Amino acid sequence: MEIAQEETNAKGRYTATLDGHTGEMTYSRSSPHLVIVDHTFVPDALRGRGVGQALALYAVEEARKGGWKIIPLCPFMRAQTTRHAEWRDVIEG
């Protein structure tokens, strides 16, 4: 599964396309060192295939590379951060 990133000004999203369907995770950059993940959407056709998890992991890896923290406002992302203690280095709040 390939994940792409789009960013315009302070808004952005990560997308994952599989079998012609696209899931997304949207975020806002509130400062150079802080990103707010505010929404995750995975279409029914992709549910249970790890798309949401892949997007969450990608966001964490990007935060590590970029040296920023993530505020997980999105319920899915927040739930993932509680399941993955190894992500705490980039999670704020």
mmCIF file of N, CA and C in Angstrom:
data_model
loop_
_atom_site.group_PDB
_atom_site.id
_atom_site.type_symbol
_atom_site.label_atom_id
_atom_site.label_comp_id
_atom_site.label_asym_id
_atom_site.label_seq_id
_atom_site.Cartn_x
_atom_site.Cartn_y
_atom_site.Cartn_z
ATOM 1 N N MET A 1 0.851 -1.173 0.000
ATOM 2 C CA MET A 1 0.000 0.000 0.000
ATOM 3 C C MET A 1 0.897 1.236 0.000
ATOM 4 N N GLU A 2 0.640 2.139 -0.907
ATOM 5 C CA GLU A 2 1.425 3.359 -1.004
ATOM 6 C C GLU A 2 0.674 4.508 -0.351
ATOM 7 N N ILE A 3 1.382 5.298 0.426
ATOM 8 C CA ILE A 3 0.775 6.447 1.095
ATOM 9 C C ILE A 3 1.360 7.709 0.496
ATOM 10 N N ALA A 4 0.470 8.655 0.182
ATOM 11 C CA ALA A 4 0.883 9.936 -0.393
ATOM 12 C C ALA A 4 0.535 11.049 0.586
ATOM 13 N N GLN A 5 1.223 12.177 0.442
ATOM 14 C CA GLN A 5 0.970 13.328 1.298
ATOM 15 C C GLN A 5 0.686 14.534 0.432
ATOM 16 N N GLU A 6 -0.311 15.307 0.840
ATOM 17 C CA GLU A 6 -0.635 16.582 0.200
ATOM 18 C C GLU A 6 -0.667 17.621 1.302
ATOM 19 N N GLU A 7 -0.087 18.797 1.045
ATOM 20 C CA GLU A 7 -0.126 19.854 2.044
ATOM 21 C C GLU A 7 -0.241 21.194 1.348
ATOM 22 N N THR A 8 -1.199 21.999 1.792
ATOM 23 C CA THR A 8 -1.398 23.346 1.274
ATOM 24 C C THR A 8 -1.522 24.271 2.465
ATOM 25 N N ASN A 9 -0.612 25.224 2.540
ATOM 26 C CA ASN A 9 -0.554 26.137 3.684
ATOM 27 C C ASN A 9 -0.451 25.321 4.969
ATOM 28 N N ALA A 10 -1.404 25.460 5.870
ATOM 29 C CA ALA A 10 -1.317 24.763 7.160
ATOM 30 C C ALA A 10 -2.162 23.495 7.212
ATOM 31 N N LYS A 11 -2.805 23.127 6.115
ATOM 32 C CA LYS A 11 -3.667 21.936 6.073
ATOM 33 C C LYS A 11 -3.019 20.857 5.217
ATOM 34 N N GLY A 12 -3.267 19.609 5.591
ATOM 35 C CA GLY A 12 -2.712 18.529 4.802
ATOM 36 C C GLY A 12 -3.460 17.236 5.014
ATOM 37 N N ARG A 13 -3.064 16.239 4.244
ATOM 38 C CA ARG A 13 -3.647 14.913 4.409
ATOM 39 C C ARG A 13 -2.695 13.862 3.880
ATOM 40 N N TYR A 14 -2.827 12.678 4.491
ATOM 41 C CA TYR A 14 -2.147 11.489 4.013
ATOM 42 C C TYR A 14 -3.229 10.628 3.378
ATOM 43 N N THR A 15 -2.945 10.041 2.230
ATOM 44 C CA THR A 15 -3.919 9.180 1.580
ATOM 45 C C THR A 15 -3.292 7.828 1.270
ATOM 46 N N ALA A 16 -4.126 6.805 1.369
ATOM 47 C CA ALA A 16 -3.713 5.447 1.021
ATOM 48 C C ALA A 16 -4.762 4.881 0.083
ATOM 49 N N THR A 17 -4.339 4.460 -1.097
ATOM 50 C CA THR A 17 -5.258 3.911 -2.083
ATOM 51 C C THR A 17 -4.970 2.434 -2.275
ATOM 52 N N LEU A 18 -6.049 1.654 -2.244
ATOM 53 C CA LEU A 18 -5.942 0.208 -2.386
ATOM 54 C C LEU A 18 -7.171 -0.273 -3.141
ATOM 55 N N ASP A 19 -6.967 -1.035 -4.187
ATOM 56 C CA ASP A 19 -8.072 -1.578 -4.988
ATOM 57 C C ASP A 19 -9.063 -0.501 -5.429
ATOM 58 N N GLY A 20 -8.555 0.673 -5.789
ATOM 59 C CA GLY A 20 -9.398 1.744 -6.298
ATOM 60 C C GLY A 20 -10.143 2.545 -5.244
ATOM 61 N N HIS A 21 -9.899 2.280 -3.972
ATOM 62 C CA HIS A 21 -10.550 3.015 -2.882
ATOM 63 C C HIS A 21 -9.476 3.761 -2.096
ATOM 64 N N THR A 22 -9.827 4.941 -1.587
ATOM 65 C CA THR A 22 -8.856 5.771 -0.896
ATOM 66 C C THR A 22 -9.301 6.090 0.519
ATOM 67 N N GLY A 23 -8.404 5.850 1.469
ATOM 68 C CA GLY A 23 -8.603 6.274 2.852
ATOM 69 C C GLY A 23 -7.750 7.503 3.089
ATOM 70 N N GLU A 24 -8.116 8.310 4.093
ATOM 71 C CA GLU A 24 -7.340 9.519 4.349
ATOM 72 C C GLU A 24 -7.260 9.848 5.826
ATOM 73 N N MET A 25 -6.219 10.572 6.164
ATOM 74 C CA MET A 25 -6.037 11.137 7.498
ATOM 75 C C MET A 25 -5.694 12.601 7.275
ATOM 76 N N THR A 26 -6.493 13.498 7.850
ATOM 77 C CA THR A 26 -6.258 14.924 7.649
ATOM 78 C C THR A 26 -5.629 15.530 8.896
ATOM 79 N N TYR A 27 -4.906 16.616 8.663
ATOM 80 C CA TYR A 27 -4.220 17.285 9.770
ATOM 81 C C TYR A 27 -4.097 18.775 9.500
ATOM 82 N N SER A 28 -3.804 19.504 10.569
ATOM 83 C CA SER A 28 -3.500 20.931 10.496
ATOM 84 C C SER A 28 -2.164 21.148 11.180
ATOM 85 N N ARG A 29 -1.371 21.978 10.595
ATOM 86 C CA ARG A 29 -0.072 22.302 11.189
ATOM 87 C C ARG A 29 -0.263 23.592 11.990
ATOM 88 N N SER A 30 -0.233 23.483 13.318
ATOM 89 C CA SER A 30 -0.470 24.655 14.147
ATOM 90 C C SER A 30 0.806 25.442 14.427
ATOM 91 N N SER A 31 1.963 24.812 14.223
ATOM 92 C CA SER A 31 3.261 25.476 14.334
ATOM 93 C C SER A 31 4.273 24.584 13.616
ATOM 94 N N PRO A 32 5.497 25.049 13.451
ATOM 95 C CA PRO A 32 6.496 24.200 12.800
ATOM 96 C C PRO A 32 6.778 22.906 13.571
ATOM 97 N N HIS A 33 6.398 22.868 14.847
ATOM 98 C CA HIS A 33 6.709 21.701 15.674
ATOM 99 C C HIS A 33 5.473 20.974 16.201
ATOM 100 N N LEU A 34 4.285 21.310 15.656
ATOM 101 C CA LEU A 34 3.054 20.705 16.173
ATOM 102 C C LEU A 34 2.036 20.497 15.056
ATOM 103 N N VAL A 35 1.543 19.252 14.947
ATOM 104 C CA VAL A 35 0.537 18.874 13.954
ATOM 105 C C VAL A 35 -0.671 18.307 14.689
ATOM 106 N N ILE A 36 -1.856 18.730 14.281
ATOM 107 C CA ILE A 36 -3.097 18.231 14.876
ATOM 108 C C ILE A 36 -3.751 17.285 13.870
ATOM 109 N N VAL A 37 -3.824 15.995 14.205
ATOM 110 C CA VAL A 37 -4.533 15.025 13.366
ATOM 111 C C VAL A 37 -6.002 15.119 13.765
ATOM 112 N N ASP A 38 -6.847 15.534 12.807
ATOM 113 C CA ASP A 38 -8.238 15.829 13.150
ATOM 114 C C ASP A 38 -9.280 14.888 12.550
ATOM 115 N N HIS A 39 -8.877 14.034 11.603
ATOM 116 C CA HIS A 39 -9.892 13.183 10.979
ATOM 117 C C HIS A 39 -9.220 12.001 10.272
ATOM 118 N N THR A 40 -9.843 10.843 10.388
ATOM 119 C CA THR A 40 -9.422 9.667 9.624
ATOM 120 C C THR A 40 -10.672 9.066 8.990
ATOM 121 N N PHE A 41 -10.569 8.757 7.709
ATOM 122 C CA PHE A 41 -11.690 8.131 7.001
ATOM 123 C C PHE A 41 -11.165 6.938 6.214
ATOM 124 N N VAL A 42 -11.806 5.796 6.412
ATOM 125 C CA VAL A 42 -11.508 4.597 5.640
ATOM 126 C C VAL A 42 -12.828 4.093 5.076
ATOM 127 N N PRO A 43 -12.962 4.011 3.743
ATOM 128 C CA PRO A 43 -14.222 3.541 3.160
ATOM 129 C C PRO A 43 -14.515 2.091 3.562
ATOM 130 N N ASP A 44 -15.790 1.756 3.564
ATOM 131 C CA ASP A 44 -16.211 0.404 3.958
ATOM 132 C C ASP A 44 -15.460 -0.685 3.200
ATOM 133 N N ALA A 45 -15.168 -0.450 1.926
ATOM 134 C CA ALA A 45 -14.487 -1.460 1.110
ATOM 135 C C ALA A 45 -13.084 -1.781 1.620
ATOM 136 N N LEU A 46 -12.505 -0.878 2.424
ATOM 137 C CA LEU A 46 -11.148 -1.095 2.920
ATOM 138 C C LEU A 46 -11.093 -1.427 4.405
ATOM 139 N N ARG A 47 -12.221 -1.454 5.066
ATOM 140 C CA ARG A 47 -12.233 -1.713 6.510
ATOM 141 C C ARG A 47 -11.665 -3.094 6.805
ATOM 142 N N GLY A 48 -10.902 -3.171 7.885
ATOM 143 C CA GLY A 48 -10.310 -4.437 8.293
ATOM 144 C C GLY A 48 -9.064 -4.821 7.518
ATOM 145 N N ARG A 49 -8.557 -3.920 6.691
ATOM 146 C CA ARG A 49 -7.381 -4.238 5.866
ATOM 147 C C ARG A 49 -6.133 -3.463 6.300
ATOM 148 N N GLY A 50 -6.221 -2.800 7.444
ATOM 149 C CA GLY A 50 -5.050 -2.116 7.990
ATOM 150 C C GLY A 50 -4.754 -0.751 7.420
ATOM 151 N N VAL A 51 -5.698 -0.176 6.684
ATOM 152 C CA VAL A 51 -5.455 1.123 6.056
ATOM 153 C C VAL A 51 -5.333 2.222 7.104
ATOM 154 N N GLY A 52 -6.259 2.272 8.045
ATOM 155 C CA GLY A 52 -6.207 3.283 9.101
ATOM 156 C C GLY A 52 -4.925 3.166 9.918
ATOM 157 N N GLN A 53 -4.566 1.955 10.245
ATOM 158 C CA GLN A 53 -3.333 1.709 11.005
ATOM 159 C C GLN A 53 -2.113 2.173 10.209
ATOM 160 N N ALA A 54 -2.094 1.899 8.919
ATOM 161 C CA ALA A 54 -0.970 2.320 8.074
ATOM 162 C C ALA A 54 -0.868 3.843 8.022
ATOM 163 N N LEU A 55 -2.007 4.525 7.935
ATOM 164 C CA LEU A 55 -2.005 5.991 7.927
ATOM 165 C C LEU A 55 -1.492 6.540 9.251
ATOM 166 N N ALA A 56 -1.934 5.956 10.361
ATOM 167 C CA ALA A 56 -1.498 6.407 11.680
ATOM 168 C C ALA A 56 0.018 6.215 11.837
ATOM 169 N N LEU A 57 0.523 5.058 11.438
ATOM 170 C CA LEU A 57 1.952 4.801 11.533
ATOM 171 C C LEU A 57 2.744 5.760 10.648
ATOM 172 N N TYR A 58 2.229 6.047 9.473
ATOM 173 C CA TYR A 58 2.895 6.982 8.571
ATOM 174 C C TYR A 58 2.989 8.368 9.211
ATOM 175 N N ALA A 59 1.893 8.816 9.845
ATOM 176 C CA ALA A 59 1.894 10.114 10.528
ATOM 177 C C ALA A 59 2.954 10.142 11.626
ATOM 178 N N VAL A 60 3.073 9.069 12.384
ATOM 179 C CA VAL A 60 4.065 8.975 13.448
ATOM 180 C C VAL A 60 5.474 9.011 12.867
ATOM 181 N N GLU A 61 5.706 8.271 11.801
ATOM 182 C CA GLU A 61 7.035 8.252 11.177
ATOM 183 C C GLU A 61 7.407 9.622 10.610
ATOM 184 N N GLU A 62 6.437 10.303 10.020
ATOM 185 C CA GLU A 62 6.689 11.646 9.491
ATOM 186 C C GLU A 62 7.014 12.621 10.617
ATOM 187 N N ALA A 63 6.306 12.494 11.742
ATOM 188 C CA ALA A 63 6.582 13.357 12.896
ATOM 189 C C ALA A 63 8.005 13.123 13.408
ATOM 190 N N ARG A 64 8.405 11.890 13.476
ATOM 191 C CA ARG A 64 9.772 11.581 13.923
ATOM 192 C C ARG A 64 10.807 12.181 12.978
ATOM 193 N N LYS A 65 10.591 12.003 11.668
ATOM 194 C CA LYS A 65 11.536 12.547 10.683
ATOM 195 C C LYS A 65 11.581 14.067 10.731
ATOM 196 N N GLY A 66 10.404 14.690 10.926
ATOM 197 C CA GLY A 66 10.319 16.150 10.902
ATOM 198 C C GLY A 66 10.600 16.818 12.233
ATOM 199 N N GLY A 67 10.662 16.029 13.301
ATOM 200 C CA GLY A 67 10.935 16.603 14.611
ATOM 201 C C GLY A 67 9.763 17.349 15.210
ATOM 202 N N TRP A 68 8.547 16.919 14.895
ATOM 203 C CA TRP A 68 7.377 17.572 15.475
ATOM 204 C C TRP A 68 6.561 16.605 16.311
ATOM 205 N N LYS A 69 5.580 17.154 17.029
ATOM 206 C CA LYS A 69 4.671 16.375 17.877
ATOM 207 C C LYS A 69 3.294 16.348 17.218
ATOM 208 N N ILE A 70 2.500 15.339 17.587
ATOM 209 C CA ILE A 70 1.142 15.169 17.075
ATOM 210 C C ILE A 70 0.154 15.330 18.228
ATOM 211 N N ILE A 71 -0.863 16.142 18.019
ATOM 212 C CA ILE A 71 -2.012 16.180 18.925
ATOM 213 C C ILE A 71 -3.098 15.345 18.248
ATOM 214 N N PRO A 72 -3.476 14.208 18.816
ATOM 215 C CA PRO A 72 -4.453 13.316 18.173
ATOM 216 C C PRO A 72 -5.898 13.671 18.546
ATOM 217 N N LEU A 73 -6.486 14.664 17.874
ATOM 218 C CA LEU A 73 -7.889 15.024 18.128
ATOM 219 C C LEU A 73 -8.849 14.005 17.532
ATOM 220 N N CYS A 74 -8.453 13.377 16.442
ATOM 221 C CA CYS A 74 -9.272 12.363 15.786
ATOM 222 C C CYS A 74 -9.434 11.164 16.728
ATOM 223 N N PRO A 75 -10.673 10.697 16.943
ATOM 224 C CA PRO A 75 -10.878 9.546 17.845
ATOM 225 C C PRO A 75 -10.093 8.302 17.436
ATOM 226 N N PHE A 76 -9.980 8.029 16.147
ATOM 227 C CA PHE A 76 -9.227 6.861 15.704
ATOM 228 C C PHE A 76 -7.746 7.006 16.064
ATOM 229 N N MET A 77 -7.168 8.156 15.744
ATOM 230 C CA MET A 77 -5.754 8.372 16.029
ATOM 231 C C MET A 77 -5.502 8.344 17.532
ATOM 232 N N ARG A 78 -6.405 8.934 18.306
ATOM 233 C CA ARG A 78 -6.255 8.920 19.761
ATOM 234 C C ARG A 78 -6.259 7.477 20.279
ATOM 235 N N ALA A 79 -7.174 6.660 19.767
ATOM 236 C CA ALA A 79 -7.248 5.254 20.182
ATOM 237 C C ALA A 79 -5.966 4.516 19.808
ATOM 238 N N GLN A 80 -5.430 4.784 18.635
ATOM 239 C CA GLN A 80 -4.191 4.126 18.211
ATOM 240 C C GLN A 80 -3.016 4.510 19.117
ATOM 241 N N THR A 81 -2.982 5.769 19.540
ATOM 242 C CA THR A 81 -1.867 6.200 20.392
ATOM 243 C C THR A 81 -1.928 5.533 21.767
ATOM 244 N N THR A 82 -3.112 5.186 22.230
ATOM 245 C CA THR A 82 -3.192 4.487 23.519
ATOM 246 C C THR A 82 -2.773 3.024 23.367
ATOM 247 N N ARG A 83 -2.895 2.471 22.173
ATOM 248 C CA ARG A 83 -2.505 1.083 21.923
ATOM 249 C C ARG A 83 -1.016 0.924 21.619
ATOM 250 N N HIS A 84 -0.373 2.014 21.267
ATOM 251 C CA HIS A 84 1.031 1.958 20.836
ATOM 252 C C HIS A 84 1.898 2.851 21.715
ATOM 253 N N ALA A 85 2.334 2.306 22.821
ATOM 254 C CA ALA A 85 3.184 3.050 23.751
ATOM 255 C C ALA A 85 4.470 3.527 23.079
ATOM 256 N N GLU A 86 4.915 2.807 22.064
ATOM 257 C CA GLU A 86 6.158 3.171 21.377
ATOM 258 C C GLU A 86 6.024 4.460 20.552
ATOM 259 N N TRP A 87 4.815 4.982 20.429
ATOM 260 C CA TRP A 87 4.600 6.239 19.708
ATOM 261 C C TRP A 87 4.644 7.446 20.631
ATOM 262 N N ARG A 88 4.723 7.245 21.922
ATOM 263 C CA ARG A 88 4.601 8.359 22.879
ATOM 264 C C ARG A 88 5.641 9.451 22.678
ATOM 265 N N ASP A 89 6.746 9.125 22.048
ATOM 266 C CA ASP A 89 7.772 10.149 21.824
ATOM 267 C C ASP A 89 7.302 11.287 20.913
ATOM 268 N N VAL A 90 6.269 11.035 20.113
ATOM 269 C CA VAL A 90 5.783 12.097 19.202
ATOM 270 C C VAL A 90 4.351 12.532 19.504
ATOM 271 N N ILE A 91 3.755 12.004 20.580
ATOM 272 C CA ILE A 91 2.374 12.345 20.900
ATOM 273 C C ILE A 91 2.343 13.409 21.993
ATOM 274 N N GLU A 92 1.580 14.447 21.743
ATOM 275 C CA GLU A 92 1.409 15.562 22.685
ATOM 276 C C GLU A 92 0.011 15.442 23.287
ATOM 277 N N GLY A 93 -0.046 15.508 24.575
ATOM 278 C CA GLY A 93 -1.364 15.524 25.239
ATOM 279 C C GLY A 93 -1.954 14.213 25.579
#
